[in-house]
Short mmCIF file of C-alpha atoms and ligand atoms in Angstrom, two decimals:
data_model
loop_
_atom_site.label_atom_id
_atom_site.label_comp_id
_atom_site.label_asym_id
_atom_site.label_seq_id
_atom_site.Cartn_x
_atom_site.Cartn_y
_atom_site.Cartn_z
CA MET A 233 63.18 170.04 115.55
CA ASP A 234 66.35 171.30 113.91
CA GLY A 235 68.41 168.23 114.64
CA GLN A 236 70.80 170.26 116.79
CA THR A 237 69.91 168.33 119.93
CA VAL A 238 70.19 164.89 118.35
CA GLU A 239 73.50 163.10 118.94
CA VAL A 240 74.70 159.79 117.61
CA SER A 241 77.58 158.09 119.40
CA LEU A 242 79.37 154.77 119.20
CA ALA A 243 78.11 152.34 121.82
CA ALA A 244 80.99 151.06 123.93
CA ALA A 245 81.31 147.40 124.87
CA GLY A 246 79.99 148.41 128.30
CA ASP A 247 76.77 149.58 126.62
CA LYS A 248 75.89 146.09 125.35
CA ALA A 249 73.27 145.62 128.08
CA VAL A 250 71.74 148.98 127.13
CA LEU A 251 71.44 147.82 123.51
CA GLU A 252 69.92 144.53 124.69
CA ARG A 253 67.21 146.42 126.58
CA LEU A 254 66.51 148.79 123.69
CA PHE A 255 66.31 145.76 121.39
CA GLN A 256 63.47 144.43 123.55
CA LEU A 257 61.47 147.60 122.80
CA TYR A 258 62.31 147.24 119.11
CA CYS A 259 61.09 143.63 119.13
CA HIS A 260 57.84 144.76 120.70
CA ASP A 261 57.29 147.23 117.86
CA PHE A 262 58.21 144.60 115.31
CA SER A 263 55.99 141.96 116.90
CA GLU A 264 53.20 143.60 114.86
CA PHE A 265 55.04 142.77 111.64
CA TRP A 266 57.10 139.64 112.14
CA ASP A 267 55.86 136.07 112.35
CA GLY A 268 57.27 133.28 114.40
CA ALA A 269 59.17 132.56 117.55
CA ALA A 270 61.31 135.73 117.38
CA VAL A 271 58.34 137.83 118.50
CA GLU A 272 56.89 135.56 121.16
CA LEU A 273 57.60 136.53 124.74
CA GLY A 274 59.41 133.94 126.78
CA GLU A 275 58.18 132.89 130.21
CA ASP A 276 60.67 135.42 131.62
CA GLY A 277 58.65 138.19 129.95
CA ARG A 278 61.33 138.97 127.39
CA PHE A 279 61.66 138.56 123.68
CA PRO A 280 64.49 136.23 122.62
CA ALA A 281 67.92 137.88 122.79
CA TYR A 282 69.42 139.05 119.52
CA GLY A 283 72.20 136.55 118.92
CA ALA A 284 74.11 138.70 116.43
CA LEU A 285 74.41 141.64 118.82
CA ALA A 286 77.76 140.52 120.23
CA SER A 287 79.28 140.69 116.73
CA TYR A 288 78.84 144.49 116.81
CA TRP A 289 81.71 144.71 119.30
CA ARG A 290 83.58 141.54 118.42
CA ASP A 291 84.01 141.93 114.66
CA LYS A 292 85.64 144.64 112.62
CA GLY A 293 82.97 146.35 110.52
CA PRO A 294 79.55 146.25 112.26
CA VAL A 295 78.84 149.45 114.22
CA PRO A 296 76.53 149.82 117.24
CA LEU A 297 75.24 153.36 117.75
CA LEU A 298 73.22 155.08 120.46
CA ILE A 299 70.94 158.01 119.68
CA ARG A 300 70.32 160.78 122.19
CA ASN A 301 67.84 163.63 121.97
CA GLY A 302 68.42 166.58 124.24
CA GLY A 303 70.93 164.44 126.15
CA ARG A 304 68.42 161.64 126.80
CA LEU A 305 68.69 158.16 125.39
CA ALA A 306 66.22 158.05 122.50
CA GLY A 307 67.15 155.09 120.32
CA PHE A 308 69.79 153.03 118.61
CA ALA A 309 71.07 151.99 115.22
CA LEU A 310 73.02 148.93 114.10
CA VAL A 311 75.01 149.36 110.90
CA ASN A 312 76.76 146.50 109.14
CA GLY A 313 78.09 145.69 105.70
CA ALA A 314 75.72 142.84 104.81
CA SER A 315 73.15 143.44 102.10
CA ARG A 316 69.80 141.72 102.79
CA VAL A 317 69.59 140.89 99.09
CA GLY A 318 73.19 140.08 98.24
CA ARG A 319 74.14 143.38 96.57
CA PRO A 320 77.53 145.05 96.83
CA LEU A 321 77.46 147.89 99.36
CA ASP A 322 79.47 149.70 102.01
CA HIS A 323 76.82 150.06 104.73
CA ASN A 324 73.51 148.46 105.61
CA MET A 325 71.13 150.04 108.10
CA ALA A 326 70.47 146.71 109.80
CA GLU A 327 68.30 148.05 112.64
CA PHE A 328 67.10 151.53 113.53
CA PHE A 329 64.87 152.52 116.43
CA ILE A 330 63.54 155.69 118.01
CA ALA A 331 61.71 155.37 121.35
CA ARG A 332 58.06 156.31 121.14
CA ALA A 333 58.22 159.46 123.26
CA HIS A 334 60.76 160.90 120.80
CA ARG A 335 58.95 160.06 117.56
CA ARG A 336 57.44 162.36 114.94
CA GLY A 337 59.64 165.29 115.89
CA GLY A 338 62.42 164.75 113.39
CA VAL A 339 64.73 162.81 115.73
CA GLY A 340 64.86 159.77 113.44
CA THR A 341 65.61 161.97 110.43
CA ALA A 342 68.39 163.87 112.20
CA ALA A 343 69.92 160.67 113.58
CA ALA A 344 69.80 158.81 110.26
CA ARG A 345 71.37 161.71 108.39
CA ALA A 346 74.09 162.06 111.02
CA ILE A 347 74.85 158.35 110.51
CA PHE A 348 74.93 158.71 106.72
CA ARG A 349 77.32 161.67 107.02
CA ARG A 350 79.57 159.69 109.31
CA TYR A 351 79.71 156.67 106.99
CA PRO A 352 79.68 157.80 103.35
CA GLY A 353 79.43 155.27 100.54
CA ALA A 354 76.89 152.87 99.04
CA TRP A 355 74.01 152.31 101.47
CA GLU A 356 71.02 150.01 101.79
CA ALA A 357 67.92 150.10 103.97
CA ALA A 358 65.55 147.14 103.73
CA ILE A 359 62.04 147.55 105.06
CA VAL A 360 59.75 144.76 106.27
CA ARG A 361 56.76 144.77 103.91
CA ALA A 362 54.16 145.41 106.61
CA ASN A 363 56.13 148.31 108.13
CA THR A 364 54.62 150.99 105.92
CA GLU A 365 55.46 153.74 108.45
CA ALA A 366 59.15 152.89 108.19
CA LEU A 367 58.95 152.93 104.39
CA ALA A 368 57.46 156.46 104.51
CA PHE A 369 60.21 157.46 106.95
CA TRP A 370 63.12 156.09 104.89
CA ARG A 371 61.79 157.44 101.60
CA LYS A 372 61.54 160.95 103.02
CA THR A 373 64.77 160.81 105.05
CA VAL A 374 66.88 159.47 102.18
CA ARG A 375 65.40 161.70 99.46
CA GLY A 376 66.02 164.86 101.47
CA CYS A 377 69.48 163.88 102.68
CA PRO A 378 72.28 166.27 101.68
CA GLY A 379 74.80 164.62 99.34
CA VAL A 380 72.53 161.71 98.39
CA SER A 381 72.52 160.27 94.86
CA GLU A 382 71.68 157.05 93.01
CA ILE A 383 68.48 156.48 95.01
CA ARG A 384 66.74 153.31 93.96
CA GLU A 385 63.79 151.47 95.47
CA ARG A 386 63.18 147.87 94.53
CA ASP A 387 60.71 145.36 95.82
CA PHE A 388 61.95 141.87 96.73
CA LYS A 389 59.89 138.79 97.43
CA ARG A 390 62.51 136.23 98.28
CA PRO A 391 63.08 133.82 101.13
CA GLU A 392 65.88 136.07 102.43
CA TRP A 393 63.86 139.31 102.17
CA ASP A 394 60.21 140.20 101.61
CA GLY A 395 59.71 143.92 101.11
CA PRO A 396 61.10 147.11 99.62
CA VAL A 397 64.83 147.80 99.63
CA LEU A 398 66.19 151.33 99.24
CA SER A 399 69.71 151.73 97.94
CA PHE A 400 71.52 155.05 97.66
CA ARG A 401 74.93 156.67 97.76
CA ILE A 402 76.11 159.29 100.23
CA GLY A 403 79.00 161.58 99.35
C1 COA B 653 60.34 154.68 111.83
C2 COA B 653 60.96 155.52 112.98
C3 COA B 653 62.45 155.30 113.03
C4 COA B 653 60.66 157.02 112.66
O1 COA B 653 61.33 157.81 113.65
P1 COA B 653 60.82 159.34 113.93
O2 COA B 653 61.82 159.99 114.80
O3 COA B 653 59.42 159.30 114.39
O4 COA B 653 60.88 159.95 112.45
P2 COA B 653 60.77 161.50 112.04
O5 COA B 653 60.04 162.27 113.07
O6 COA B 653 62.13 161.97 111.67
O7 COA B 653 59.85 161.36 110.71
C5 COA B 653 60.22 161.90 109.45
C6 COA B 653 59.13 161.58 108.46
O8 COA B 653 59.00 160.16 108.29
C7 COA B 653 57.61 159.83 108.06
N1 COA B 653 57.11 159.05 109.20
C8 COA B 653 57.72 158.83 110.39
N2 COA B 653 56.93 158.05 111.17
C9 COA B 653 55.83 157.80 110.45
C10 COA B 653 54.64 157.06 110.72
N3 COA B 653 54.45 156.43 111.90
N4 COA B 653 53.68 157.02 109.77
C11 COA B 653 53.85 157.64 108.58
N5 COA B 653 54.95 158.36 108.25
C12 COA B 653 55.92 158.44 109.19
C13 COA B 653 56.88 161.17 108.00
O9 COA B 653 56.90 161.61 106.64
C14 COA B 653 57.76 162.05 108.87
O10 COA B 653 57.62 163.42 108.57
P3 COA B 653 56.41 164.25 109.28
O11 COA B 653 56.44 163.91 110.74
O12 COA B 653 56.79 165.67 108.96
O13 COA B 653 55.16 163.78 108.61
C15 COA B 653 60.28 155.17 114.33
O14 COA B 653 58.88 155.25 114.19
C16 COA B 653 60.65 153.79 114.86
O15 COA B 653 61.68 153.62 115.51
N6 COA B 653 59.77 152.79 114.57
C17 COA B 653 59.95 151.43 115.07
C18 COA B 653 61.19 150.74 114.52
C19 COA B 653 61.25 150.78 113.01
O16 COA B 653 60.27 150.58 112.30
N7 COA B 653 62.47 151.05 112.51
C20 COA B 653 62.75 151.11 111.09
C21 COA B 653 63.22 149.79 110.65
S1 COA B 653 63.38 149.71 108.86
#
């Protein structure tokens, strides 16, 4: 995988339903890690809708992105400017997902780096403590990213966040 076939594009307002469906797959993955009502299926067979999703088109700042691999829909990313731990930053990787059939081939790495290139500045990626695969992914993806500096990993155990938080600067 050389990353050449991975594309990241802004999701249009008309793609909101696409993001909602992809978010269901994301919730299923995270149901292994999260506790509580957010990961219980409703009687309609769906996870609860992500209330904040609408803000990605409504507000200035948050960015909804679709990821394609070889022209096929392969994932999504939601980028906003809100630190999970109250630190000053430019961009927070709020959610990031690669569909299972596209994993372990470098698609996530290529997509994340394309996003970092597109939005330079002070970044944060917070990782749910139990999601050790994601921690391995972000450590490797961030460390090897061209133009990265000021990489710092800190562990938080607070009501607002329980797990490691990577901060770094791009550009
Ligand atoms: C984490 C995720 C984005 C990785 O996407 P991906 O396209 O498979 O990642 P890549 O193929 O670019 O992996 C790059 C490196 O990350 C690490 N990595 C990725 N997935 C891993 C896993 N399941 N276990 C351990 N290390 C992993 C490896 O070092 C990998 O390099 P290698 O394949 O040469 O060993 C994907 O598994 C996913 O969407 N998971 C569910 C949602 C999630 O956890 N999102 C992150 C929220 S913080």
